[in-house]
Amino acid sequence: MRLPGILLVILSSLFVSGCGGGGGGGGDQDDAAADTPRITDTGPVDGATEVPIDASVIVQFETPIDPASITDAGGLPRLVLKNARGDVIPGHVSVGGNDREVVFVPDDDLDLAESYEAYVMPGIADTDGNVRSLEYQFDFRARAARIEPSRPLELTDDKAYKRRALVNRSGDGFVLWVRTRATGVKLLYAERVLGGQPQGTHRLLASGPDLVVDRRESAISETGDALVTFRVHRTIQGDLYGRHFDSQSGTWSNILDIETETDESSSAATPAVDDQGNVAVVWKLRHTASGDYEIRGLGYTRAGGFSEPKALNTSTLLSSTISYVALHGGFGGAVLNEYDASGDQRVIFARYESGHFVAGTALSPSGESAGARAFAVGNDRGAVVLWDARVGSGPETLWARRYLSGTGWLAAQLVDATPAEYKAARIDPVGDDWMF
């Protein structure tokens, strides 16, 4: 099906997109390997890790291959490579190795630490006229970024923990870790990483006895702009802070007081950073005195700095959760799940533009229970939100709404009426088309 604006891949308990088969053993794969022309080897081998990002995919056969058979009637390769999300990797295919190898060369380098699946599709034939009728699949993983510091993280007898990498697909970013001194004081450090290589110096981002750093609370863009948030727990409440890294100047900001009001308690933040250095951060707040909950968000631009926090959910009396936060080209937003007064869950969208959030609006109708499943921002300052919905005890269905710049939200569209429990979904902008 084809509609304006998005490529959509849906995974449910009844339908799983992608090619079939499975790598590494099993009767079906043994039969597929023995199908003529017979497969004798693959490169990378099935289950390989630390594969170079500039690697090609090679399938070796027992007999010479007919070059005309390595693409189908439409010119598509019969050796197909997909990433873990199911995206087909663009590239070109040829015959090599004395005509006994089919070679797929990706157009771009593989992504660091990404998992891939290669599929040998039916239709490949040898020069004797034997044609493969079975699909064969094998998988491998590209090498991870080299993030080990050039010197030990533990420079003293202090205890170092929560070491982790915040890097983009180019291997640029930071090694982050927390060290605890004998006095109980915790220190959050960052070391710059460029091209997968640590740069040898570290920066103290924050310190305190009640410092809490969560894995989800940091984000980095492909240009290297980053936001690291952290919390400081008090006796009852918790304060939320952050440090912003500007890739253009190569400097960290001063500590940002994201949420430090004394009668409120902040939970973990969900940040997003785009390639223009714009930042959005969304967090959940509990008003200690009243017990009410609130979702707040703020934005950042290089020109205007950080905006004031904005309430995003429609009512502080209703329980809300943060599902997705995304930015692209200075536009984006946050998708929330909020329980209405009747107890049903609905999907809320709060738009982000020019460094500021706009208060949330309900996307799913009242009278049904809906949960967000995917959110994507396109190149045209538009967005799509996907959710599943159930009315009463009826079956779940899948719905989508698109936001157009200058127009606003279009009517909700039914994507899939097949009764199913939708586990996951993904949306990718592909020009002006919407395909699912």
Short mmCIF file of C-alpha atoms in Angstrom, two decimals, residues 125-348:
data_model
loop_
_atom_site.label_atom_id
_atom_site.label_comp_id
_atom_site.label_asym_id
_atom_site.label_seq_id
_atom_site.Cartn_x
_atom_site.Cartn_y
_atom_site.Cartn_z
CA ALA A 125 21.72 -20.64 -11.45
CA ASP A 126 24.99 -22.23 -12.49
CA THR A 127 26.30 -22.60 -16.02
CA ASP A 128 24.97 -26.18 -16.14
CA GLY A 129 21.41 -24.91 -15.82
CA ASN A 130 20.79 -25.85 -12.17
CA VAL A 131 18.60 -23.20 -10.49
CA ARG A 132 18.37 -22.71 -6.72
CA SER A 133 14.82 -23.03 -5.38
CA LEU A 134 15.48 -22.49 -1.65
CA GLU A 135 16.41 -19.37 0.31
CA TYR A 136 19.58 -19.42 2.44
CA GLN A 137 20.31 -16.94 5.24
CA PHE A 138 23.33 -16.13 7.41
CA ASP A 139 24.04 -13.29 9.81
CA PHE A 140 26.96 -11.32 11.20
CA ARG A 141 27.74 -8.21 13.24
CA ALA A 142 29.88 -5.22 12.26
CA ARG A 143 32.68 -4.27 14.59
CA ALA A 144 31.93 -1.99 17.53
CA ALA A 145 33.51 1.43 17.93
CA ARG A 146 36.88 1.26 19.65
CA ILE A 147 36.00 3.06 22.83
CA GLU A 148 38.53 1.64 25.26
CA PRO A 149 40.45 4.56 26.80
CA SER A 150 44.16 4.77 26.13
CA ARG A 151 44.73 4.82 29.91
CA PRO A 152 42.81 3.18 32.81
CA LEU A 153 39.56 4.82 33.84
CA GLU A 154 40.36 4.25 37.48
CA LEU A 155 43.08 6.83 38.06
CA THR A 156 42.88 6.50 41.86
CA ASP A 157 41.66 3.95 44.35
CA ASP A 158 38.15 5.31 43.87
CA LYS A 159 35.53 2.88 42.61
CA ALA A 160 34.61 3.45 38.93
CA TYR A 161 31.34 2.08 37.56
CA LYS A 162 28.62 2.63 34.93
CA ARG A 163 31.21 2.88 32.19
CA ARG A 164 29.47 3.21 28.86
CA ALA A 165 29.81 4.74 25.42
CA LEU A 166 27.73 7.55 23.94
CA VAL A 167 28.79 7.43 20.29
CA ASN A 168 27.17 7.99 16.90
CA ARG A 169 27.53 5.85 13.77
CA SER A 170 30.81 7.58 12.88
CA GLY A 171 32.32 6.52 16.20
CA ASP A 172 32.32 10.10 17.53
CA GLY A 173 31.09 10.83 21.03
CA PHE A 174 32.11 10.16 24.60
CA VAL A 175 33.02 7.52 27.12
CA LEU A 176 31.00 8.27 30.27
CA TRP A 177 31.66 6.84 33.71
CA VAL A 178 30.91 7.49 37.36
CA ARG A 179 33.54 7.23 40.10
CA THR A 180 32.76 6.99 43.81
CA ARG A 181 35.26 8.27 46.31
CA ALA A 182 35.76 6.77 49.75
CA THR A 183 33.79 9.70 51.17
CA GLY A 184 30.72 8.64 49.16
CA VAL A 185 30.90 11.52 46.69
CA LYS A 186 30.11 10.46 43.10
CA LEU A 187 31.81 12.08 40.09
CA LEU A 188 30.54 11.92 36.50
CA TYR A 189 33.32 12.04 33.88
CA ALA A 190 33.37 12.19 30.06
CA GLU A 191 36.20 11.53 27.63
CA ARG A 192 35.93 12.63 23.98
CA VAL A 193 35.99 9.92 21.31
CA LEU A 194 36.67 10.70 17.64
CA GLY A 195 36.48 8.01 14.98
CA GLY A 196 36.29 5.39 17.72
CA GLN A 197 39.50 6.58 19.37
CA PRO A 198 39.58 8.18 22.87
CA GLN A 199 41.40 11.50 22.89
CA GLY A 200 43.28 10.99 26.18
CA THR A 201 41.73 13.73 28.35
CA HIS A 202 38.62 13.63 30.51
CA ARG A 203 36.18 16.23 31.79
CA LEU A 204 34.34 16.29 35.12
CA LEU A 205 30.68 16.92 34.30
CA ALA A 206 29.11 16.73 37.76
CA SER A 207 29.73 15.59 41.33
CA GLY A 208 27.78 15.02 44.53
CA PRO A 209 26.89 12.33 47.09
CA ASP A 210 23.46 11.64 45.60
CA LEU A 211 24.27 11.72 41.88
CA VAL A 212 22.19 9.36 39.73
CA VAL A 213 22.97 8.70 36.04
CA ASP A 214 20.60 6.60 33.94
CA ARG A 215 21.40 4.94 30.61
CA ARG A 216 18.43 6.52 28.82
CA GLU A 217 19.25 10.06 29.86
CA SER A 218 21.78 10.95 27.15
CA ALA A 219 21.60 11.56 23.40
CA ILE A 220 24.03 12.35 20.59
CA SER A 221 23.61 13.44 16.97
CA GLU A 222 25.54 12.37 13.88
CA THR A 223 27.40 15.71 14.02
CA GLY A 224 28.56 15.02 17.58
CA ASP A 225 26.30 17.39 19.52
CA ALA A 226 25.28 15.75 22.79
CA LEU A 227 23.17 16.20 25.90
CA VAL A 228 23.93 14.32 29.11
CA THR A 229 21.35 14.61 31.88
CA PHE A 230 21.61 13.40 35.46
CA ARG A 231 19.64 13.57 38.68
CA VAL A 232 20.55 14.49 42.24
CA HIS A 233 18.33 12.79 44.81
CA ARG A 234 17.35 14.63 47.94
CA THR A 235 15.55 13.08 50.92
CA ILE A 236 12.22 12.91 49.06
CA GLN A 237 12.54 14.97 45.89
CA GLY A 238 14.97 14.69 42.99
CA ASP A 239 16.46 17.48 40.88
CA LEU A 240 17.26 17.18 37.18
CA TYR A 241 20.37 18.72 35.61
CA GLY A 242 22.21 18.51 32.29
CA ARG A 243 25.37 19.35 30.36
CA HIS A 244 25.25 20.18 26.66
CA PHE A 245 28.18 19.61 24.28
CA ASP A 246 28.43 21.86 21.20
CA SER A 247 30.38 20.12 18.43
CA GLN A 248 31.07 23.40 16.62
CA SER A 249 32.88 25.00 19.54
CA GLY A 250 34.03 21.72 21.10
CA THR A 251 32.93 22.87 24.55
CA TRP A 252 30.59 21.76 27.32
CA SER A 253 27.99 24.13 28.72
CA ASN A 254 27.78 25.02 32.38
CA ILE A 255 25.50 22.82 34.48
CA LEU A 256 21.88 23.33 33.37
CA ASP A 257 19.21 23.49 36.06
CA ILE A 258 16.54 21.66 34.10
CA GLU A 259 14.17 21.06 37.01
CA THR A 260 15.12 22.07 40.56
CA GLU A 261 11.92 23.35 42.21
CA THR A 262 11.90 22.34 45.86
CA ASP A 263 8.38 20.90 46.04
CA GLU A 264 8.73 18.63 43.01
CA SER A 265 10.46 15.36 42.16
CA SER A 266 11.84 14.68 38.66
CA SER A 267 12.22 11.25 37.09
CA ALA A 268 14.61 10.23 34.31
CA ALA A 269 14.71 12.50 31.28
CA THR A 270 14.35 11.51 27.60
CA PRO A 271 16.49 13.76 25.37
CA ALA A 272 16.93 14.10 21.59
CA VAL A 273 19.58 15.98 19.58
CA ASP A 274 19.56 16.66 15.82
CA ASP A 275 22.36 17.37 13.35
CA GLN A 276 21.86 21.14 13.60
CA GLY A 277 22.59 21.13 17.32
CA ASN A 278 18.97 21.52 18.38
CA VAL A 279 18.04 19.80 21.64
CA ALA A 280 14.77 18.62 23.16
CA VAL A 281 14.49 17.08 26.61
CA VAL A 282 11.31 15.71 28.19
CA TRP A 283 10.85 14.47 31.75
CA LYS A 284 8.18 13.46 34.22
CA LEU A 285 7.49 15.55 37.31
CA ARG A 286 5.63 14.74 40.49
CA HIS A 287 4.25 17.61 42.55
CA THR A 288 5.06 16.40 46.04
CA ALA A 289 2.35 18.39 47.84
CA SER A 290 -0.60 17.46 45.58
CA GLY A 291 0.64 14.14 44.20
CA ASP A 292 -0.22 15.30 40.64
CA TYR A 293 1.98 14.25 37.72
CA GLU A 294 3.17 16.45 34.89
CA ILE A 295 5.22 15.89 31.72
CA ARG A 296 7.49 18.83 30.96
CA GLY A 297 9.77 19.65 28.07
CA LEU A 298 12.23 22.32 26.99
CA GLY A 299 14.27 23.01 23.88
CA TYR A 300 17.62 24.46 22.89
CA THR A 301 18.96 26.20 19.79
CA ARG A 302 22.44 27.61 19.21
CA ALA A 303 20.93 31.02 18.52
CA GLY A 304 18.44 31.19 21.38
CA GLY A 305 19.85 28.93 24.09
CA PHE A 306 17.51 26.96 26.34
CA SER A 307 13.79 27.72 26.56
CA GLU A 308 11.67 27.70 29.69
CA PRO A 309 10.07 24.35 30.68
CA LYS A 310 6.61 23.77 29.21
CA ALA A 311 3.85 21.45 30.47
CA LEU A 312 3.10 18.92 27.69
CA ASN A 313 0.34 16.66 29.00
CA THR A 314 -3.27 17.83 28.89
CA SER A 315 -3.95 17.46 32.62
CA THR A 316 -1.82 17.04 35.74
CA LEU A 317 -4.61 14.94 37.24
CA LEU A 318 -4.01 12.14 34.72
CA SER A 319 -1.15 9.65 34.72
CA SER A 320 1.17 10.00 31.71
CA THR A 321 4.27 8.28 30.34
CA ILE A 322 6.86 9.39 27.78
CA SER A 323 6.94 7.15 24.69
CA TYR A 324 9.11 8.92 22.09
CA VAL A 325 11.08 12.13 21.59
CA ALA A 326 12.56 12.90 18.15
CA LEU A 327 14.03 15.87 16.26
CA HIS A 328 15.08 16.52 12.68
CA GLY A 329 16.11 19.87 11.23
CA GLY A 330 14.83 21.83 14.21
CA PHE A 331 11.37 20.21 14.10
CA GLY A 332 9.96 17.31 16.06
CA GLY A 333 8.11 16.58 19.24
CA ALA A 334 7.23 14.21 22.04
CA VAL A 335 4.66 11.40 21.99
CA LEU A 336 3.00 10.60 25.33
CA ASN A 337 0.58 7.98 26.57
CA GLU A 338 -1.99 9.50 28.91
CA TYR A 339 -4.89 7.97 30.83
CA ASP A 340 -8.09 9.98 30.50
CA ALA A 341 -10.75 10.44 33.17
CA SER A 342 -12.55 7.22 32.17
CA GLY A 343 -9.39 5.15 32.58
CA ASP A 344 -8.75 4.68 28.85
CA GLN A 345 -5.28 5.43 27.50
CA ARG A 346 -4.86 7.95 24.69
CA VAL A 347 -1.95 9.17 22.57
CA ILE A 348 -0.79 12.77 23.02
#
